Amino acid sequence: MRNSEYGSEKEEKYRPVDSLISPRFSGIKTFMRLPHVKTVEGIDFAIVGVPSDAGASFRTGQREGAAAIRKVSALLRPHNPVLGVSPFDYVKGVDYGDLPVVPGYIEDTYKKIEEGLYPIIDAGVIPILLGGDHGITLPELRAVARKHGPIALIHFDSHSDTVDQYFGQPYNHGTPFRRAIEENLLLADNSIQIGLRGSIYSADHLNIPKRLGFEIVTLEEIQEIGVRKLIEKVRNRIENSKVFLTFDIDVVDPAYAPGTGTPEVGGFTSRETLNIIRGLKDLNFIGFDLVEVLPAYDPSEITALLAANIVYEFISIISYKKHTRETLQ
Ligand code: MN
Ligand code: MN
């Protein structure tokens, strides 16, 4: 590999394959061509697939999401010109593979996801999870809160995912954030839901997340205040808390992200999405996920491509902090 001036040989191992030496269409498809190693030693972040759609309520097939994101992520290049950082010069990571799931049995799946994350979180490695439907975020938050205590949440979604139950069942992709509050996994006062829109079950529906303590910002409000004010709002809400970012791809307009389970028209563009994420670069992130990519409805792979780019921004903002610290020294 090139760039041998950076770090020890060990550190050199945990960066993407150089696509100027080995063509990016070749090889086994890991995220961004990172090495597939199930280790937590010597790394800052781990990409982890969660191939579960046991919680989906409309279309299913999100179990294929992580594989689709990995495949198209081979296109990503190692320098982020907007943030001015080459992430892999500052942070090391692996593609950890997929966590085990039990198809059709959501509570068993939740247990496996939670326990599968313990070694990563205990080692102080930042997990970046690729879903899966949004139900998987509940066991992720259980694993994170076990180490850190209740944490702040930034939740991008066109839905609040705070209903009490569907069909009498407490665990699915419509309930995770209500359960997370009930289980004391979140600092509600420092948590925010962004991009809510679309038809809802009743006039009171948007009051549910508010009653649970979340701040919500609807897409219509964002249209009024603009992206810059939105970023300010989020930063004021989170303050210095440890924060988990959960990104439901359906917050993006289906024109840009058609491959998803419960699409809602009138959402963010790809460009707005990237700008908002970059605007959060100073926050104290301890974990990320990106959920609800559904490849069967994504024939041109644009949803997976956007998802891969959003994950690239997550890696970039983790590295941005280290980069800024080293530059100031
Ligand atoms: Mn969701
Ligand atoms: Mn949603």
CSV table of C-alpha atoms and ligand atoms in Angstrom, one decimal:
chain,number,residue,atom,x,y,z
A,1,MET,CA,0.0,0.0,0.0
A,2,ARG,CA,1.0,3.6,-0.5
A,3,ASN,CA,1.3,6.3,2.2
A,4,SER,CA,3.8,4.3,4.1
A,5,GLU,CA,5.0,7.5,5.8
A,6,TYR,CA,1.9,7.2,8.1
A,7,GLY,CA,2.1,5.2,11.3
A,8,SER,CA,3.3,1.8,12.1
A,9,GLU,CA,2.8,-1.3,9.9
A,10,LYS,CA,0.0,-2.4,12.2
A,11,GLU,CA,-1.9,0.9,11.8
A,12,GLU,CA,-1.3,0.7,8.1
A,13,LYS,CA,-3.3,-2.6,8.0
A,14,TYR,CA,-6.6,-1.0,9.0
A,15,ARG,CA,-7.2,1.4,6.1
A,16,PRO,CA,-8.9,0.8,2.7
A,17,VAL,CA,-7.2,-0.9,-0.2
A,18,ASP,CA,-5.6,1.6,-2.6
A,19,SER,CA,-7.9,1.8,-5.6
A,20,LEU,CA,-5.2,3.3,-7.7
A,21,ILE,CA,-3.3,0.0,-7.3
A,22,SER,CA,-6.1,-2.5,-7.2
A,23,PRO,CA,-9.2,-1.6,-9.3
A,24,ARG,CA,-12.2,-0.8,-7.1
A,25,PHE,CA,-14.5,-3.2,-8.9
A,26,SER,CA,-12.3,-6.1,-7.8
A,27,GLY,CA,-12.1,-8.0,-4.5
A,28,ILE,CA,-14.6,-9.1,-1.9
A,29,LYS,CA,-17.1,-6.3,-1.0
A,30,THR,CA,-16.3,-4.9,2.4
A,31,PHE,CA,-17.2,-1.3,3.4
A,32,MET,CA,-14.9,1.0,1.4
A,33,ARG,CA,-12.6,-1.9,0.9
A,34,LEU,CA,-11.5,-1.9,4.5
A,35,PRO,CA,-10.1,-5.2,5.7
A,36,HIS,CA,-12.7,-7.7,7.1
A,37,VAL,CA,-11.1,-8.5,10.4
A,38,LYS,CA,-13.1,-9.3,13.6
A,39,THR,CA,-10.8,-7.3,15.9
A,40,VAL,CA,-11.2,-4.4,18.3
A,41,GLU,CA,-7.4,-3.9,18.7
A,42,GLY,CA,-5.7,-0.9,17.2
A,43,ILE,CA,-8.8,0.6,15.6
A,44,ASP,CA,-11.0,3.6,16.2
A,45,PHE,CA,-14.2,2.5,14.5
A,46,ALA,CA,-15.8,-0.7,13.3
A,47,ILE,CA,-18.3,-1.1,10.4
A,48,VAL,CA,-20.9,-3.7,11.5
A,49,GLY,CA,-23.7,-5.1,9.4
A,50,VAL,CA,-27.1,-6.0,11.0
A,51,PRO,CA,-29.1,-8.0,8.4
A,52,SER,CA,-32.5,-8.0,10.1
A,53,ASP,CA,-35.9,-6.9,8.8
A,54,ALA,CA,-38.0,-8.7,11.5
A,55,GLY,CA,-39.3,-5.3,12.6
A,56,ALA,CA,-40.5,-4.0,9.2
A,57,SER,CA,-44.2,-3.1,9.0
A,58,PHE,CA,-44.7,-2.4,5.3
A,59,ARG,CA,-42.1,-3.6,2.8
A,60,THR,CA,-39.5,-6.1,3.8
A,61,GLY,CA,-36.0,-6.8,2.5
A,62,GLN,CA,-33.9,-4.4,4.7
A,63,ARG,CA,-31.8,-7.5,5.6
A,64,GLU,CA,-30.0,-7.0,2.3
A,65,GLY,CA,-29.2,-3.3,3.1
A,66,ALA,CA,-25.8,-3.7,4.5
A,67,ALA,CA,-24.5,-5.8,1.6
A,68,ALA,CA,-25.8,-3.3,-0.9
A,69,ILE,CA,-24.1,-0.4,0.9
A,70,ARG,CA,-20.9,-2.3,1.1
A,71,LYS,CA,-21.0,-3.1,-2.6
A,72,VAL,CA,-21.3,0.5,-3.9
A,73,SER,CA,-19.0,1.9,-1.2
A,74,ALA,CA,-16.1,0.7,-3.3
A,75,LEU,CA,-16.5,4.0,-5.2
A,76,LEU,CA,-15.5,6.2,-2.2
A,77,ARG,CA,-12.1,7.8,-2.2
A,78,PRO,CA,-9.8,8.5,0.7
A,79,HIS,CA,-9.9,12.4,0.9
A,80,ASN,CA,-12.9,14.5,2.0
A,81,PRO,CA,-12.3,17.9,0.4
A,82,VAL,CA,-15.2,19.6,2.2
A,83,LEU,CA,-14.0,18.8,5.7
A,84,GLY,CA,-10.4,19.0,4.4
A,85,VAL,CA,-9.4,15.7,5.9
A,86,SER,CA,-8.1,12.3,4.8
A,87,PRO,CA,-9.9,10.3,7.4
A,88,PHE,CA,-7.7,7.2,7.3
A,89,ASP,CA,-4.6,9.3,8.2
A,90,TYR,CA,-6.2,9.9,11.6
A,91,VAL,CA,-8.5,7.0,12.3
A,92,LYS,CA,-8.2,3.3,11.7
A,93,GLY,CA,-11.1,0.9,11.1
A,94,VAL,CA,-12.2,-2.5,10.0
A,95,ASP,CA,-15.3,-4.1,8.4
A,96,TYR,CA,-16.2,-6.3,11.4
A,97,GLY,CA,-18.7,-8.3,9.3
A,98,ASP,CA,-22.4,-8.9,10.3
A,99,LEU,CA,-23.8,-9.5,13.7
A,100,PRO,CA,-25.8,-12.8,14.1
A,101,VAL,CA,-29.6,-12.6,13.8
A,102,VAL,CA,-32.5,-15.1,14.2
A,103,PRO,CA,-34.8,-14.6,11.2
A,104,GLY,CA,-38.4,-14.1,12.3
A,105,TYR,CA,-37.6,-13.9,16.0
A,106,ILE,CA,-37.0,-10.3,17.0
A,107,GLU,CA,-36.4,-10.7,20.7
A,108,ASP,CA,-33.7,-13.3,20.1
A,109,THR,CA,-32.3,-11.1,17.4
A,110,TYR,CA,-32.2,-8.1,19.8
A,111,LYS,CA,-30.3,-10.2,22.3
A,112,LYS,CA,-27.7,-11.2,19.7
A,113,ILE,CA,-27.3,-7.7,18.4
A,114,GLU,CA,-26.8,-6.3,22.0
A,115,GLU,CA,-24.3,-9.0,23.1
A,116,GLY,CA,-22.5,-8.8,19.7
A,117,LEU,CA,-21.8,-5.2,20.3
A,118,TYR,CA,-20.3,-5.5,23.8
A,119,PRO,CA,-16.7,-6.3,22.8
A,120,ILE,CA,-16.7,-3.3,20.4
A,121,ILE,CA,-18.1,-0.9,22.9
A,122,ASP,CA,-16.1,-2.2,25.8
A,123,ALA,CA,-12.9,-1.6,23.8
A,124,GLY,CA,-13.9,2.1,23.3
A,125,VAL,CA,-14.3,1.5,19.5
A,126,ILE,CA,-17.0,3.5,17.8
A,127,PRO,CA,-19.6,1.2,16.1
A,128,ILE,CA,-21.0,2.3,12.8
A,129,LEU,CA,-23.9,-0.1,12.1
A,130,LEU,CA,-25.5,-0.8,8.7
A,131,GLY,CA,-29.1,-2.0,8.9
A,132,GLY,CA,-31.5,-3.6,8.8
A,133,ASP,CA,-34.8,-2.0,9.7
A,134,HIS,CA,-35.0,0.6,12.4
A,135,GLY,CA,-36.0,-1.9,15.1
A,136,ILE,CA,-32.3,-2.8,15.4
A,137,THR,CA,-31.5,0.6,17.0
A,138,LEU,CA,-33.1,-0.5,20.4
A,139,PRO,CA,-30.6,-3.3,21.1
A,140,GLU,CA,-27.8,-1.0,19.9
A,141,LEU,CA,-28.8,1.7,22.4
A,142,ARG,CA,-29.0,-1.0,25.1
A,143,ALA,CA,-25.4,-2.0,24.5
A,144,VAL,CA,-24.2,1.6,24.3
A,145,ALA,CA,-26.1,2.7,27.5
A,146,ARG,CA,-24.7,-0.4,29.4
A,147,LYS,CA,-21.3,1.2,29.1
A,148,HIS,CA,-22.0,5.0,29.0
A,149,GLY,CA,-25.3,5.3,30.9
A,150,PRO,CA,-28.1,7.3,29.2
A,151,ILE,CA,-27.0,9.2,26.1
A,152,ALA,CA,-28.2,11.9,23.8
A,153,LEU,CA,-29.8,10.9,20.5
A,154,ILE,CA,-29.8,12.6,17.1
A,155,HIS,CA,-32.6,10.8,15.1
A,156,PHE,CA,-33.0,11.5,11.4
A,157,ASP,CA,-36.3,10.1,10.2
A,158,SER,CA,-39.6,11.0,8.5
A,159,HIS,CA,-41.2,9.0,11.3
A,160,SER,CA,-40.8,9.4,15.1
A,161,ASP,CA,-40.8,5.6,15.7
A,162,THR,CA,-42.4,6.2,19.1
A,163,VAL,CA,-45.7,4.3,18.9
A,164,ASP,CA,-46.5,2.0,21.8
A,165,GLN,CA,-47.2,-1.2,19.8
A,166,TYR,CA,-48.1,-2.5,16.4
A,167,PHE,CA,-50.6,-5.5,16.3
A,168,GLY,CA,-50.1,-5.8,20.1
A,169,GLN,CA,-46.4,-6.3,19.8
A,170,PRO,CA,-43.8,-4.0,21.5
A,171,TYR,CA,-40.8,-4.6,19.3
A,172,ASN,CA,-40.6,-3.5,15.7
A,173,HIS,CA,-39.4,-0.5,13.6
A,174,GLY,CA,-42.2,1.8,14.8
A,175,THR,CA,-41.4,1.5,18.5
A,176,PRO,CA,-37.7,1.7,19.3
A,177,PHE,CA,-37.4,5.2,20.7
A,178,ARG,CA,-40.4,4.9,23.0
A,179,ARG,CA,-38.9,1.7,24.4
A,180,ALA,CA,-35.5,3.4,24.7
A,181,ILE,CA,-37.1,6.2,26.8
A,182,GLU,CA,-38.9,3.6,29.0
A,183,GLU,CA,-35.7,1.7,29.5
A,184,ASN,CA,-33.9,4.8,30.5
A,185,LEU,CA,-31.3,4.5,27.7
A,186,LEU,CA,-31.6,8.2,26.5
A,187,LEU,CA,-31.1,11.7,27.8
A,188,ALA,CA,-34.5,12.9,26.5
A,189,ASP,CA,-33.6,16.6,27.3
A,190,ASN,CA,-30.6,16.3,24.9
A,191,SER,CA,-32.3,14.3,22.2
A,192,ILE,CA,-33.8,15.5,18.9
A,193,GLN,CA,-35.8,14.0,16.0
A,194,ILE,CA,-35.2,15.7,12.6
A,195,GLY,CA,-37.2,15.6,9.4
A,196,LEU,CA,-40.6,14.3,10.5
A,197,ARG,CA,-43.3,14.6,7.9
A,198,GLY,CA,-46.1,12.8,6.0
A,199,SER,CA,-49.5,11.6,6.8
A,200,ILE,CA,-50.0,10.3,10.4
A,201,TYR,CA,-52.4,8.2,12.4
A,202,SER,CA,-54.1,11.0,14.2
A,203,ALA,CA,-53.9,14.7,15.0
A,204,ASP,CA,-52.2,13.9,18.3
A,205,HIS,CA,-49.5,11.6,16.7
A,206,LEU,CA,-46.7,14.2,16.7
A,207,ASN,CA,-47.3,15.0,20.4
A,208,ILE,CA,-46.2,11.4,21.3
A,209,PRO,CA,-42.4,12.1,20.9
A,210,LYS,CA,-42.9,15.5,22.6
A,211,ARG,CA,-44.6,13.8,25.6
A,212,LEU,CA,-41.7,11.4,25.8
A,213,GLY,CA,-39.3,14.4,26.1
A,214,PHE,CA,-37.9,14.6,22.6
A,215,GLU,CA,-37.5,17.9,20.7
A,216,ILE,CA,-38.9,17.4,17.2
A,217,VAL,CA,-38.2,19.4,14.1
A,218,THR,CA,-40.5,18.7,11.2
A,219,LEU,CA,-39.5,19.0,7.6
A,220,GLU,CA,-41.9,22.0,7.2
A,221,GLU,CA,-40.1,23.8,10.1
A,222,ILE,CA,-36.7,23.1,8.5
A,223,GLN,CA,-38.0,24.5,5.2
A,224,GLU,CA,-38.7,27.8,7.2
A,225,ILE,CA,-35.5,28.1,9.2
A,226,GLY,CA,-33.0,26.5,6.8
A,227,VAL,CA,-30.1,24.1,7.2
A,228,ARG,CA,-27.8,26.4,9.1
A,229,LYS,CA,-30.3,27.2,11.8
A,230,LEU,CA,-31.2,23.5,12.1
A,231,ILE,CA,-27.6,22.6,12.7
A,232,GLU,CA,-27.5,25.3,15.5
A,233,LYS,CA,-30.6,23.9,17.0
A,234,VAL,CA,-29.2,20.4,17.1
A,235,ARG,CA,-25.9,21.5,18.6
A,236,ASN,CA,-27.7,23.5,21.3
A,237,ARG,CA,-29.8,20.5,22.2
A,238,ILE,CA,-26.9,18.0,22.4
A,239,GLU,CA,-24.4,20.3,24.1
A,240,ASN,CA,-21.4,18.2,25.3
A,241,SER,CA,-23.4,15.0,25.9
A,242,LYS,CA,-22.2,11.7,24.5
A,243,VAL,CA,-24.4,11.2,21.5
A,244,PHE,CA,-25.6,8.4,19.2
A,245,LEU,CA,-26.7,9.3,15.7
A,246,THR,CA,-29.3,7.2,14.1
A,247,PHE,CA,-30.1,7.8,10.4
A,248,ASP,CA,-33.2,6.4,8.8
A,249,ILE,CA,-32.6,6.8,5.0
A,250,ASP,CA,-36.4,7.5,4.6
A,251,VAL,CA,-35.7,11.1,5.9
A,252,VAL,CA,-34.3,11.7,2.4
A,253,ASP,CA,-36.8,12.4,-0.4
A,254,PRO,CA,-37.7,9.2,-2.3
A,255,ALA,CA,-36.5,10.9,-5.4
A,256,TYR,CA,-33.0,10.5,-4.0
A,257,ALA,CA,-33.6,7.4,-1.8
A,258,PRO,CA,-36.3,5.3,-3.3
A,259,GLY,CA,-35.0,2.0,-1.9
A,260,THR,CA,-36.6,2.0,1.5
A,261,GLY,CA,-39.4,0.4,3.5
A,262,THR,CA,-41.8,3.2,4.3
A,263,PRO,CA,-41.1,6.1,1.9
A,264,GLU,CA,-42.5,9.6,2.5
A,265,VAL,CA,-42.5,12.3,-0.2
A,266,GLY,CA,-41.2,15.8,0.4
A,267,GLY,CA,-37.9,15.1,2.2
A,268,PHE,CA,-34.3,16.2,2.2
A,269,THR,CA,-32.2,16.3,-1.0
A,270,SER,CA,-28.9,14.4,-0.9
A,271,ARG,CA,-27.0,17.7,-0.8
A,272,GLU,CA,-28.9,19.0,2.2
A,273,THR,CA,-28.4,15.6,4.0
A,274,LEU,CA,-24.6,15.8,3.6
A,275,ASN,CA,-24.5,19.5,4.6
A,276,ILE,CA,-26.4,18.8,7.8
A,277,ILE,CA,-24.2,15.8,8.8
A,278,ARG,CA,-21.0,17.8,8.2
A,279,GLY,CA,-22.4,20.6,10.3
A,280,LEU,CA,-22.4,18.3,13.3
A,281,LYS,CA,-18.7,17.5,13.2
A,282,ASP,CA,-17.8,18.9,16.6
A,283,LEU,CA,-20.2,16.8,18.6
A,284,ASN,CA,-19.1,13.9,20.9
A,285,PHE,CA,-20.3,10.9,19.0
A,286,ILE,CA,-20.0,7.4,20.5
A,287,GLY,CA,-21.9,5.5,17.8
A,288,PHE,CA,-23.8,5.7,14.5
A,289,ASP,CA,-26.2,3.6,12.5
A,290,LEU,CA,-27.8,3.9,9.1
A,291,VAL,CA,-31.0,1.9,8.6
A,292,GLU,CA,-33.9,1.1,6.3
A,293,VAL,CA,-32.0,0.7,3.0
A,294,LEU,CA,-34.0,-1.8,0.9
A,295,PRO,CA,-32.2,-2.8,-2.2
A,296,ALA,CA,-35.1,-4.5,-4.0
A,297,TYR,CA,-36.6,-1.1,-4.5
A,298,ASP,CA,-33.3,0.5,-5.4
A,299,PRO,CA,-32.5,-0.8,-8.9
A,300,SER,CA,-30.0,2.0,-9.8
A,301,GLU,CA,-28.3,1.7,-6.4
A,302,ILE,CA,-28.7,5.4,-5.7
A,303,THR,CA,-30.1,4.8,-2.2
A,304,ALA,CA,-27.2,2.5,-1.3
A,305,LEU,CA,-24.8,5.1,-2.8
A,306,LEU,CA,-26.2,7.9,-0.7
A,307,ALA,CA,-26.1,5.6,2.4
A,308,ALA,CA,-22.4,4.8,1.7
A,309,ASN,CA,-21.6,8.5,1.4
A,310,ILE,CA,-23.4,9.3,4.6
A,311,VAL,CA,-21.3,6.6,6.4
A,312,TYR,CA,-18.2,8.1,4.8
A,313,GLU,CA,-19.2,11.5,6.4
A,314,PHE,CA,-19.6,9.7,9.8
A,315,ILE,CA,-16.0,8.4,9.5
A,316,SER,CA,-14.9,11.8,8.3
A,317,ILE,CA,-16.3,13.6,11.3
A,318,ILE,CA,-14.8,11.1,13.7
A,319,SER,CA,-11.4,11.8,12.1
A,320,TYR,CA,-12.0,15.5,11.9
A,321,LYS,CA,-11.8,15.9,15.7
A,322,LYS,CA,-8.5,14.0,15.8
A,323,HIS,CA,-7.2,16.0,12.8
A,324,THR,CA,-8.1,19.3,14.4
A,325,ARG,CA,-6.5,18.3,17.7
A,326,GLU,CA,-3.2,17.3,16.0
A,327,THR,CA,-3.2,20.4,13.8
A,328,LEU,CA,-3.5,22.6,16.9
A,329,GLN,CA,-0.7,20.9,18.7
B,1,MN,MN,-37.3,4.9,11.5
B,2,MN,MN,-38.8,6.2,8.9
